[in-house]
PDB file of C-alpha atoms and ligand atoms in Angstrom:
ATOM      1  CA  MET A   1      23.063  -1.453   2.392  1.00  0.00           C
ATOM      2  CA  LYS A   2      23.140   1.856   2.479  1.00  0.00           C
ATOM      3  CA  ASP A   3      21.584   2.990   5.926  1.00  0.00           C
ATOM      4  CA  GLU A   4      19.641   5.848   4.980  1.00  0.00           C
ATOM      5  CA  SER A   5      18.135   6.917   8.662  1.00  0.00           C
ATOM      6  CA  GLY A   6      17.965   3.464  10.475  1.00  0.00           C
ATOM      7  CA  MET A   7      14.390   4.920  11.482  1.00  0.00           C
ATOM      8  CA  LEU A   8      12.793   1.141  10.719  1.00  0.00           C
ATOM      9  CA  ALA A   9      16.117  -0.396  12.189  1.00  0.00           C
ATOM     10  CA  GLY A  10      14.800  -3.229  14.400  1.00  0.00           C
ATOM     11  CA  LYS A  11      11.100  -3.442  12.764  1.00  0.00           C
ATOM     12  CA  VAL A  12       9.392  -5.981  11.399  1.00  0.00           C
ATOM     13  CA  MET A  13       7.344  -4.877   7.974  1.00  0.00           C
ATOM     14  CA  LEU A  14       4.607  -6.757   5.929  1.00  0.00           C
ATOM     15  CA  ILE A  15       5.145  -5.230   2.459  1.00  0.00           C
ATOM     16  CA  THR A  16       1.526  -5.724   0.387  1.00  0.00           C
ATOM     17  CA  GLY A  17       1.588  -5.874  -3.423  1.00  0.00           C
ATOM     18  CA  ALA A  18       5.811  -5.514  -3.278  1.00  0.00           C
ATOM     19  CA  SER A  19       6.138  -7.529  -6.896  1.00  0.00           C
ATOM     20  CA  SER A  20       5.853  -3.929  -8.623  1.00  0.00           C
ATOM     21  CA  GLY A  21       5.320  -0.219  -8.334  1.00  0.00           C
ATOM     22  CA  ILE A  22       4.802   1.724  -5.167  1.00  0.00           C
ATOM     23  CA  GLY A  23       5.497  -1.482  -3.312  1.00  0.00           C
ATOM     24  CA  ALA A  24       8.559  -2.895  -4.488  1.00  0.00           C
ATOM     25  CA  ALA A  25       9.784   0.853  -3.408  1.00  0.00           C
ATOM     26  CA  ALA A  26       8.577   0.830  -0.707  1.00  0.00           C
ATOM     27  CA  ALA A  27      10.483  -2.291   0.053  1.00  0.00           C
ATOM     28  CA  ARG A  28      13.958  -0.646  -1.546  1.00  0.00           C
ATOM     29  CA  VAL A  29      13.230   1.931   0.869  1.00  0.00           C
ATOM     30  CA  ALA A  30      12.049   0.380   4.167  1.00  0.00           C
ATOM     31  CA  ALA A  31      15.546  -2.346   3.532  1.00  0.00           C
ATOM     32  CA  ARG A  32      17.306   1.433   3.126  1.00  0.00           C
ATOM     33  CA  HIS A  33      15.848   2.701   6.651  1.00  0.00           C
ATOM     34  CA  GLY A  34      17.138  -0.291   8.185  1.00  0.00           C
ATOM     35  CA  ALA A  35      13.888  -2.691   8.496  1.00  0.00           C
ATOM     36  CA  THR A  36      13.339  -6.223   8.318  1.00  0.00           C
ATOM     37  CA  LEU A  37      10.668  -7.368   5.290  1.00  0.00           C
ATOM     38  CA  VAL A  38       8.506  -9.562   4.146  1.00  0.00           C
ATOM     39  CA  LEU A  39       7.049  -9.261   0.895  1.00  0.00           C
ATOM     40  CA  MET A  40       3.504 -10.359   0.077  1.00  0.00           C
ATOM     41  CA  ALA A  41       1.970 -10.264  -3.411  1.00  0.00           C
ATOM     42  CA  ARG A  42       0.552 -12.875  -6.154  1.00  0.00           C
ATOM     43  CA  ARG A  43       3.347 -12.983  -8.340  1.00  0.00           C
ATOM     44  CA  GLY A  44       6.071 -15.169  -6.375  1.00  0.00           C
ATOM     45  CA  ALA A  45       8.920 -15.131  -8.648  1.00  0.00           C
ATOM     46  CA  ARG A  46       9.069 -11.401  -8.956  1.00  0.00           C
ATOM     47  CA  LEU A  47       9.111 -11.043  -5.190  1.00  0.00           C
ATOM     48  CA  GLN A  48      12.102 -13.783  -4.971  1.00  0.00           C
ATOM     49  CA  ALA A  49      13.983 -11.488  -7.325  1.00  0.00           C
ATOM     50  CA  LEU A  50      13.317  -8.211  -5.405  1.00  0.00           C
ATOM     51  CA  ALA A  51      13.930 -10.454  -2.052  1.00  0.00           C
ATOM     52  CA  ASP A  52      17.237 -11.895  -3.892  1.00  0.00           C
ATOM     53  CA  ALA A  53      18.557  -8.159  -4.762  1.00  0.00           C
ATOM     54  CA  LEU A  54      17.629  -6.758  -1.447  1.00  0.00           C
ATOM     55  CA  ARG A  55      20.006  -9.454   0.565  1.00  0.00           C
ATOM     56  CA  ALA A  56      22.723  -9.118  -1.908  1.00  0.00           C
ATOM     57  CA  GLU A  57      22.452  -5.413  -0.527  1.00  0.00           C
ATOM     58  CA  GLY A  58      22.283  -7.197   3.201  1.00  0.00           C
ATOM     59  CA  ALA A  59      18.830  -6.653   4.298  1.00  0.00           C
ATOM     60  CA  GLU A  60      17.006  -9.431   5.887  1.00  0.00           C
ATOM     61  CA  VAL A  61      13.937 -10.420   3.219  1.00  0.00           C
ATOM     62  CA  SER A  62      10.929 -13.245   3.499  1.00  0.00           C
ATOM     63  CA  TRP A  63       8.703 -13.099   0.388  1.00  0.00           C
ATOM     64  CA  SER A  64       5.120 -14.734   0.262  1.00  0.00           C
ATOM     65  CA  ALA A  65       3.208 -15.474  -2.722  1.00  0.00           C
ATOM     66  CA  GLY A  66      -0.573 -15.144  -2.025  1.00  0.00           C
ATOM     67  CA  ASP A  67      -3.771 -13.022  -2.704  1.00  0.00           C
ATOM     68  CA  VAL A  68      -4.341 -10.129  -0.139  1.00  0.00           C
ATOM     69  CA  SER A  69      -8.399 -10.978  -0.749  1.00  0.00           C
ATOM     70  CA  ASP A  70      -8.045 -14.425   0.748  1.00  0.00           C
ATOM     71  CA  ALA A  71      -8.502 -14.883   4.138  1.00  0.00           C
ATOM     72  CA  HIS A  72      -6.124 -18.259   4.509  1.00  0.00           C
ATOM     73  CA  ASP A  73      -2.899 -16.538   2.246  1.00  0.00           C
ATOM     74  CA  VAL A  74      -2.812 -13.692   4.498  1.00  0.00           C
ATOM     75  CA  ARG A  75      -3.279 -15.788   7.820  1.00  0.00           C
ATOM     76  CA  ARG A  76      -0.099 -17.389   6.243  1.00  0.00           C
ATOM     77  CA  THR A  77       1.826 -14.919   5.640  1.00  0.00           C
ATOM     78  CA  LEU A  78       0.903 -13.095   9.128  1.00  0.00           C
ATOM     79  CA  ASP A  79       1.964 -17.065  10.514  1.00  0.00           C
ATOM     80  CA  LEU A  80       5.028 -16.669   8.745  1.00  0.00           C
ATOM     81  CA  THR A  81       6.176 -13.207   9.657  1.00  0.00           C
ATOM     82  CA  VAL A  82       5.718 -14.348  13.669  1.00  0.00           C
ATOM     83  CA  GLU A  83       6.985 -17.717  13.557  1.00  0.00           C
ATOM     84  CA  ARG A  84      10.046 -16.864  11.352  1.00  0.00           C
ATOM     85  CA  TYR A  85      10.745 -12.799  13.338  1.00  0.00           C
ATOM     86  CA  GLY A  86       8.355 -13.480  16.215  1.00  0.00           C
ATOM     87  CA  THR A  87       6.871 -10.339  16.097  1.00  0.00           C
ATOM     88  CA  LEU A  88       5.068  -7.246  13.736  1.00  0.00           C
ATOM     89  CA  ASP A  89       5.912  -3.830  14.113  1.00  0.00           C
ATOM     90  CA  ALA A  90       4.859  -2.309  10.874  1.00  0.00           C
ATOM     91  CA  ALA A  91       2.935  -2.845   7.744  1.00  0.00           C
ATOM     92  CA  PHE A  92       2.172  -0.965   4.158  1.00  0.00           C
ATOM     93  CA  ASN A  93      -1.152  -2.435   3.125  1.00  0.00           C
ATOM     94  CA  ASN A  94      -0.451  -1.765  -0.398  1.00  0.00           C
ATOM     95  CA  ALA A  95      -1.874  -3.739  -3.135  1.00  0.00           C
ATOM     96  CA  GLY A  96      -4.238  -2.560  -5.483  1.00  0.00           C
ATOM     97  CA  VAL A  97      -6.200  -2.709  -8.503  1.00  0.00           C
ATOM     98  CA  ALA A  98      -7.639  -0.514 -10.739  1.00  0.00           C
ATOM     99  CA  THR A  99     -10.700  -0.796 -13.932  1.00  0.00           C
ATOM    100  CA  LYS A 100     -11.287   0.302 -16.767  1.00  0.00           C
ATOM    101  CA  PRO A 101     -13.400   3.680 -15.541  1.00  0.00           C
ATOM    102  CA  ALA A 102     -16.821   3.500 -16.795  1.00  0.00           C
ATOM    103  CA  LEU A 103     -19.759   5.093 -16.030  1.00  0.00           C
ATOM    104  CA  LEU A 104     -21.879   3.826 -12.574  1.00  0.00           C
ATOM    105  CA  HIS A 105     -24.672   2.421 -14.780  1.00  0.00           C
ATOM    106  CA  GLU A 106     -22.784   0.711 -17.588  1.00  0.00           C
ATOM    107  CA  THR A 107     -20.392  -0.695 -15.059  1.00  0.00           C
ATOM    108  CA  ASP A 108     -20.552  -4.367 -15.138  1.00  0.00           C
ATOM    109  CA  ASP A 109     -21.163  -6.261 -11.548  1.00  0.00           C
ATOM    110  CA  ALA A 110     -18.479  -8.360 -11.284  1.00  0.00           C
ATOM    111  CA  GLN A 111     -15.503  -5.360 -11.768  1.00  0.00           C
ATOM    112  CA  LEU A 112     -17.351  -3.941  -9.302  1.00  0.00           C
ATOM    113  CA  ASP A 113     -16.689  -6.957  -7.336  1.00  0.00           C
ATOM    114  CA  ALA A 114     -13.264  -7.380  -8.284  1.00  0.00           C
ATOM    115  CA  VAL A 115     -11.972  -3.796  -7.294  1.00  0.00           C
ATOM    116  CA  LEU A 116     -13.995  -4.383  -3.663  1.00  0.00           C
ATOM    117  CA  ASP A 117     -12.615  -7.356  -3.011  1.00  0.00           C
ATOM    118  CA  VAL A 118      -8.421  -6.495  -3.669  1.00  0.00           C
ATOM    119  CA  ASN A 119      -8.819  -2.830  -2.378  1.00  0.00           C
ATOM    120  CA  LEU A 120     -11.426  -2.850   0.417  1.00  0.00           C
ATOM    121  CA  ARG A 121     -11.673  -6.615   1.426  1.00  0.00           C
ATOM    122  CA  GLY A 122      -7.537  -7.049   1.307  1.00  0.00           C
ATOM    123  CA  VAL A 123      -7.290  -3.912   3.550  1.00  0.00           C
ATOM    124  CA  TRP A 124      -9.717  -5.397   5.650  1.00  0.00           C
ATOM    125  CA  LEU A 125      -8.093  -8.646   6.268  1.00  0.00           C
ATOM    126  CA  CYS A 126      -4.371  -7.698   6.240  1.00  0.00           C
ATOM    127  CA  MET A 127      -5.774  -5.231   8.991  1.00  0.00           C
ATOM    128  CA  LYS A 128      -7.297  -7.974  10.951  1.00  0.00           C
ATOM    129  CA  TYR A 129      -4.407 -10.266  11.225  1.00  0.00           C
ATOM    130  CA  GLN A 130      -2.133  -7.871  11.369  1.00  0.00           C
ATOM    131  CA  VAL A 131      -3.732  -6.287  14.141  1.00  0.00           C
ATOM    132  CA  LYS A 132      -4.175  -9.787  15.934  1.00  0.00           C
ATOM    133  CA  ALA A 133      -0.414  -9.834  15.601  1.00  0.00           C
ATOM    134  CA  MET A 134       0.382  -7.029  16.940  1.00  0.00           C
ATOM    135  CA  LEU A 135      -2.248  -7.124  19.690  1.00  0.00           C
ATOM    136  CA  ALA A 136      -0.422 -10.976  20.613  1.00  0.00           C
ATOM    137  CA  SER A 137       3.118  -9.367  20.651  1.00  0.00           C
ATOM    138  CA  GLY A 138       2.017  -6.835  23.213  1.00  0.00           C
ATOM    139  CA  SER A 139       4.362  -3.867  21.776  1.00  0.00           C
ATOM    140  CA  GLY A 140       2.110  -1.735  19.424  1.00  0.00           C
ATOM    141  CA  GLY A 141       2.718  -1.485  15.783  1.00  0.00           C
ATOM    142  CA  ALA A 142       2.180   0.791  12.967  1.00  0.00           C
ATOM    143  CA  ILE A 143      -0.228   0.038   9.674  1.00  0.00           C
ATOM    144  CA  VAL A 144      -0.428   2.278   6.989  1.00  0.00           C
ATOM    145  CA  ASN A 145      -2.860   1.650   4.435  1.00  0.00           C
ATOM    146  CA  ASN A 146      -2.259   2.881   0.467  1.00  0.00           C
ATOM    147  CA  SER A 147      -5.537   5.010  -0.350  1.00  0.00           C
ATOM    148  CA  SER A 148      -5.243   7.604  -3.544  1.00  0.00           C
ATOM    149  CA  VAL A 149      -6.368  10.727  -3.745  1.00  0.00           C
ATOM    150  CA  ALA A 150      -9.332   9.436  -5.102  1.00  0.00           C
ATOM    151  CA  GLY A 151      -9.544   8.380  -1.914  1.00  0.00           C
ATOM    152  CA  LEU A 152     -10.992  12.077  -0.936  1.00  0.00           C
ATOM    153  CA  ARG A 153     -12.702  12.887  -3.685  1.00  0.00           C
ATOM    154  CA  ALA A 154     -14.232  11.691  -7.374  1.00  0.00           C
ATOM    155  CA  THR A 155     -11.873  11.244  -9.912  1.00  0.00           C
ATOM    156  CA  SER A 156     -11.351  10.044 -13.414  1.00  0.00           C
ATOM    157  CA  ALA A 157     -10.709   6.320 -12.103  1.00  0.00           C
ATOM    158  CA  GLY A 158     -14.639   5.470 -12.155  1.00  0.00           C
ATOM    159  CA  PRO A 159     -17.033   5.130  -9.264  1.00  0.00           C
ATOM    160  CA  ALA A 160     -16.166   1.398  -8.274  1.00  0.00           C
ATOM    161  CA  TYR A 161     -12.267   2.643  -7.487  1.00  0.00           C
ATOM    162  CA  VAL A 162     -13.066   5.687  -6.176  1.00  0.00           C
ATOM    163  CA  ALA A 163     -15.673   3.818  -3.131  1.00  0.00           C
ATOM    164  CA  ALA A 164     -13.051   1.529  -2.404  1.00  0.00           C
ATOM    165  CA  LYS A 165     -10.305   4.289  -2.132  1.00  0.00           C
ATOM    166  CA  HIS A 166     -13.493   6.150   0.470  1.00  0.00           C
ATOM    167  CA  ALA A 167     -14.028   3.320   2.661  1.00  0.00           C
ATOM    168  CA  VAL A 168      -9.774   2.265   2.564  1.00  0.00           C
ATOM    169  CA  LEU A 169     -10.050   6.076   4.870  1.00  0.00           C
ATOM    170  CA  GLY A 170     -12.991   5.150   6.666  1.00  0.00           C
ATOM    171  CA  LEU A 171     -11.448   1.498   8.254  1.00  0.00           C
ATOM    172  CA  THR A 172      -7.995   3.566   9.208  1.00  0.00           C
ATOM    173  CA  LYS A 173      -9.767   6.106  11.015  1.00  0.00           C
ATOM    174  CA  SER A 174     -11.922   3.642  12.878  1.00  0.00           C
ATOM    175  CA  ALA A 175      -8.889   0.758  13.393  1.00  0.00           C
ATOM    176  CA  ALA A 176      -6.926   3.952  14.684  1.00  0.00           C
ATOM    177  CA  ALA A 177      -9.806   4.748  17.248  1.00  0.00           C
ATOM    178  CA  GLN A 178      -9.852   1.011  17.911  1.00  0.00           C
ATOM    179  CA  TYR A 179      -6.668   0.389  18.864  1.00  0.00           C
ATOM    180  CA  ALA A 180      -4.733   3.578  19.847  1.00  0.00           C
ATOM    181  CA  GLU A 181      -4.915   2.352  23.591  1.00  0.00           C
ATOM    182  CA  HIS A 182      -3.209  -0.432  22.578  1.00  0.00           C
ATOM    183  CA  GLY A 183      -0.354   1.490  20.842  1.00  0.00           C
ATOM    184  CA  ILE A 184      -1.297   0.718  17.218  1.00  0.00           C
ATOM    185  CA  ARG A 185      -1.286   3.420  14.748  1.00  0.00           C
ATOM    186  CA  VAL A 186      -3.245   3.738  11.525  1.00  0.00           C
ATOM    187  CA  ASN A 187      -2.853   5.780   8.916  1.00  0.00           C
ATOM    188  CA  ALA A 188      -3.215   5.771   5.642  1.00  0.00           C
ATOM    189  CA  LEU A 189      -1.790   8.184   2.358  1.00  0.00           C
ATOM    190  CA  ALA A 190      -3.918   9.975  -0.176  1.00  0.00           C
ATOM    191  CA  THR A 191      -1.459   9.003  -2.827  1.00  0.00           C
ATOM    192  CA  GLY A 192      -1.284  10.880  -6.484  1.00  0.00           C
ATOM    193  CA  LEU A 193      -0.327   9.890  -9.687  1.00  0.00           C
ATOM    194  CA  THR A 194       2.503   7.725  -9.221  1.00  0.00           C
ATOM    195  CA  ARG A 195       4.518   5.832 -12.210  1.00  0.00           C
ATOM    196  CA  SER A 196       4.069   2.407 -11.753  1.00  0.00           C
ATOM    197  CA  GLU A 197       2.063  -0.727 -13.678  1.00  0.00           C
ATOM    198  CA  MET A 198      -1.356   0.975 -12.763  1.00  0.00           C
ATOM    199  CA  SER A 199      -0.522   4.774 -14.004  1.00  0.00           C
ATOM    200  CA  GLU A 200       1.086   3.316 -17.178  1.00  0.00           C
ATOM    201  CA  ALA A 201      -1.757   1.194 -17.958  1.00  0.00           C
ATOM    202  CA  VAL A 202      -3.699   4.311 -18.687  1.00  0.00           C
ATOM    203  CA  PHE A 203      -1.318   6.082 -20.439  1.00  0.00           C
ATOM    204  CA  ALA A 204      -1.344   3.101 -22.930  1.00  0.00           C
ATOM    205  CA  ARG A 205      -5.384   3.425 -22.792  1.00  0.00           C
ATOM    206  CA  ASP A 206      -5.755   6.755 -23.256  1.00  0.00           C
ATOM    207  CA  PRO A 207      -2.504   8.445 -24.633  1.00  0.00           C
ATOM    208  CA  GLY A 208      -3.225  12.111 -23.848  1.00  0.00           C
ATOM    209  CA  ALA A 209      -4.001  11.321 -20.156  1.00  0.00           C
ATOM    210  CA  GLU A 210      -0.577  11.626 -19.120  1.00  0.00           C
ATOM    211  CA  ASP A 211      -0.122  15.264 -20.006  1.00  0.00           C
ATOM    212  CA  ARG A 212      -3.842  16.224 -18.805  1.00  0.00           C
ATOM    213  CA  MET A 213      -2.793  15.089 -15.540  1.00  0.00           C
ATOM    214  CA  ARG A 214       0.307  16.431 -15.143  1.00  0.00           C
ATOM    215  CA  ARG A 215      -1.540  20.127 -16.183  1.00  0.00           C
ATOM    216  CA  ARG A 216      -3.828  19.600 -13.392  1.00  0.00           C
ATOM    217  CA  ASN A 217      -0.948  19.211 -10.808  1.00  0.00           C
ATOM    218  CA  PRO A 218       0.448  22.104  -9.227  1.00  0.00           C
ATOM    219  CA  GLN A 219       3.807  20.378  -9.415  1.00  0.00           C
ATOM    220  CA  GLY A 220       2.806  19.478 -12.941  1.00  0.00           C
ATOM    221  CA  ARG A 221       4.780  15.597 -13.060  1.00  0.00           C
ATOM    222  CA  VAL A 222       3.873  12.415 -11.783  1.00  0.00           C
ATOM    223  CA  ALA A 223       5.705  11.035  -8.868  1.00  0.00           C
ATOM    224  CA  ASP A 224       8.031   8.672  -8.458  1.00  0.00           C
ATOM    225  CA  PRO A 225       7.204   5.279  -6.343  1.00  0.00           C
ATOM    226  CA  GLU A 226      10.195   6.050  -4.082  1.00  0.00           C
ATOM    227  CA  GLU A 227       8.205   9.340  -3.144  1.00  0.00           C
ATOM    228  CA  VAL A 228       5.695   7.936  -1.835  1.00  0.00           C
ATOM    229  CA  ALA A 229       7.289   4.693   0.098  1.00  0.00           C
ATOM    230  CA  GLN A 230       9.376   7.524   1.807  1.00  0.00           C
ATOM    231  CA  ALA A 231       6.166   8.785   3.276  1.00  0.00           C
ATOM    232  CA  ALA A 232       4.717   4.863   4.488  1.00  0.00           C
ATOM    233  CA  ALA A 233       8.583   4.600   5.896  1.00  0.00           C
ATOM    234  CA  TRP A 234       7.755   7.729   8.060  1.00  0.00           C
ATOM    235  CA  LEU A 235       4.335   6.638   9.463  1.00  0.00           C
ATOM    236  CA  CYS A 236       6.076   3.385  10.054  1.00  0.00           C
ATOM    237  CA  SER A 237       8.747   4.846  12.463  1.00  0.00           C
ATOM    238  CA  ASP A 238       8.604   5.966  15.662  1.00  0.00           C
ATOM    239  CA  LEU A 239       9.073   9.594  14.893  1.00  0.00           C
ATOM    240  CA  ALA A 240       5.203   9.705  14.193  1.00  0.00           C
ATOM    241  CA  GLY A 241       4.603   8.438  17.199  1.00  0.00           C
ATOM    242  CA  PHE A 242       1.480  11.076  17.560  1.00  0.00           C
ATOM    243  CA  VAL A 243       0.113  10.427  14.280  1.00  0.00           C
ATOM    244  CA  THR A 244      -2.857   8.464  14.476  1.00  0.00           C
ATOM    245  CA  GLY A 245      -5.986   8.004  11.958  1.00  0.00           C
ATOM    246  CA  ALA A 246      -4.653  10.740   9.732  1.00  0.00           C
ATOM    247  CA  THR A 247      -4.470  10.681   5.775  1.00  0.00           C
ATOM    248  CA  LEU A 248      -1.555  12.350   4.383  1.00  0.00           C
ATOM    249  CA  ALA A 249      -1.633  13.569   1.161  1.00  0.00           C
ATOM    250  CA  VAL A 250       1.645  12.620  -1.079  1.00  0.00           C
ATOM    251  CA  ASP A 251       0.031  14.417  -4.407  1.00  0.00           C
ATOM    252  CA  GLY A 252       2.123  17.219  -5.552  1.00  0.00           C
ATOM    253  CA  GLY A 253      -0.768  19.505  -4.091  1.00  0.00           C
ATOM    254  CA  ALA A 254      -3.011  18.058  -5.983  1.00  0.00           C
ATOM    255  CA  GLY A 255      -5.564  17.968  -3.163  1.00  0.00           C
ATOM    256  CA  ALA A 256      -4.624  21.905  -2.462  1.00  0.00           C
ATOM    257  CA  TRP A 257      -5.562  22.640  -6.121  1.00  0.00           C
TER     258      TRP A 257
HETATM  259  N1  NAD B   1      -0.158   4.643  -9.523  1.00  0.00           N
HETATM  260  C1  NAD B   1      -0.851   5.397  -9.119  1.00  0.00           C
HETATM  261  O1  NAD B   1      -1.213   6.592  -9.711  1.00  0.00           O
HETATM  262  C2  NAD B   1      -1.749   5.383  -7.638  1.00  0.00           C
HETATM  263  C3  NAD B   1      -2.278   7.036  -7.384  1.00  0.00           C
HETATM  264  C4  NAD B   1      -2.817   6.153  -5.931  1.00  0.00           C
HETATM  265  C5  NAD B   1      -3.242   5.198  -5.368  1.00  0.00           C
HETATM  266  N2  NAD B   1      -2.572   4.151  -6.031  1.00  0.00           N
HETATM  267  C6  NAD B   1      -2.354   2.692  -5.238  1.00  0.00           C
HETATM  268  O2  NAD B   1      -0.736   2.192  -4.908  1.00  0.00           O
HETATM  269  C7  NAD B   1      -1.351   1.152  -4.767  1.00  0.00           C
HETATM  270  C8  NAD B   1      -0.002   0.136  -5.443  1.00  0.00           C
HETATM  271  O3  NAD B   1      -0.321   0.348  -7.006  1.00  0.00           O
HETATM  272  P1  NAD B   1       0.423   0.655  -7.952  1.00  0.00           P
HETATM  273  O4  NAD B   1       0.824   2.084  -8.562  1.00  0.00           O
HETATM  274  O5  NAD B   1       2.006   0.885  -7.370  1.00  0.00           O
HETATM  275  O6  NAD B   1       0.405  -0.382  -9.175  1.00  0.00           O
HETATM  276  P2  NAD B   1       1.188  -1.749  -9.506  1.00  0.00           P
HETATM  277  O7  NAD B   1      -0.086  -2.105 -10.662  1.00  0.00           O
HETATM  278  O8  NAD B   1       2.207  -1.640  -9.773  1.00  0.00           O
HETATM  279  O9  NAD B   1       1.200  -2.376  -8.201  1.00  0.00           O
HETATM  280  C9  NAD B   1       0.001  -3.161  -7.544  1.00  0.00           C
HETATM  281  C10 NAD B   1       0.731  -4.136  -6.584  1.00  0.00           C
HETATM  282  O10 NAD B   1      -0.423  -4.932  -5.992  1.00  0.00           O
HETATM  283  C11 NAD B   1      -0.547  -6.635  -6.196  1.00  0.00           C
HETATM  284  N3  NAD B   1      -1.494  -6.903  -6.167  1.00  0.00           N
HETATM  285  C12 NAD B   1      -2.862  -7.030  -7.080  1.00  0.00           C
HETATM  286  N4  NAD B   1      -3.620  -7.524  -6.594  1.00  0.00           N
HETATM  287  C13 NAD B   1      -3.244  -8.296  -5.612  1.00  0.00           C
HETATM  288  C14 NAD B   1      -3.906  -9.220  -4.800  1.00  0.00           C
HETATM  289  N5  NAD B   1      -5.071  -9.936  -5.090  1.00  0.00           N
HETATM  290  N6  NAD B   1      -3.359  -9.950  -3.883  1.00  0.00           N
HETATM  291  C15 NAD B   1      -1.825  -9.397  -3.661  1.00  0.00           C
HETATM  292  N7  NAD B   1      -1.012  -8.481  -4.253  1.00  0.00           N
HETATM  293  C16 NAD B   1      -1.766  -8.157  -4.867  1.00  0.00           C
HETATM  294  C17 NAD B   1       0.284  -6.322  -7.546  1.00  0.00           C
HETATM  295  O11 NAD B   1       0.581  -7.481  -7.580  1.00  0.00           O
HETATM  296  C18 NAD B   1       1.212  -5.296  -7.421  1.00  0.00           C
HETATM  297  O12 NAD B   1       2.702  -5.802  -6.899  1.00  0.00           O
HETATM  298  C19 NAD B   1      -2.508   0.470  -5.472  1.00  0.00           C
HETATM  299  O13 NAD B   1      -2.842   0.330  -3.852  1.00  0.00           O
HETATM  300  C20 NAD B   1      -2.957   1.494  -6.072  1.00  0.00           C
HETATM  301  O14 NAD B   1      -4.879   1.981  -5.677  1.00  0.00           O
HETATM  302  C21 NAD B   1      -1.484   4.268  -7.372  1.00  0.00           C
END
């Protein structure tokens, strides 16, 4: 495995939603930076294939199929991590879902529950058990939550998604304040439009969407998932030692527009 920087060498890092898109890119990038990885998502076969590919390049990788909105699955993944590697140094809470955007008064309550379950409760549960593991190790750690530009302002993603991503930024700041004295840093990404299964589904539903979104972006393009992954890797590394409670926009300048 090519050692890109070594900035995550010796770090045990958990990545959720690692079966595709930004999460899978985060696994590839973190492995290149030297991390030992635990990958979590619902699709075990995908995780196994990614883990096999990364191991073939020399990385140490485990995987755990599970649902981030299920406390049992999250706890089991953290137990596996600590039993196998002795500690948890870093986590990228990236698993998320989008819904078909609808007006608030026309949005199904079940749709609201589905988005909040994964995008908010999932991040909450992951942080809860990650913090427990980090406190138990006594050596601090770094957590990065994947929010969105929809965590900063209303977007076409719809009110349920926008509300959940705003909440993730609140959680990030609150946890950063609570655990700073224990050496645990908690940050978030305000991710912009990125090539993934999620964005491809939006483009398939609305063929004009990609062009419209590109035109609204100062860089005029969609991010490659590895560009988002590099920001997460840096925030997880000791190079970002004085950064906590922050929201890093990785959006081609969309937030400044
Ligand atoms: N793609 C974008 O334009 C964009 C923009 C801003 C933020 N984001 C955020 O980035 C994150 C990753 O999304 P992506 O774009 O890579 O899409 P994606 O659909 O390719 O990836 C989502 C990942 O989350 C996993 N996942 C979904 N529900 C889960 C659950 N209950 N338990 C465990 N894993 C689950 C999926 O299996 C998949 O691995 C999401 O949180 C999304 O909201 C994406």
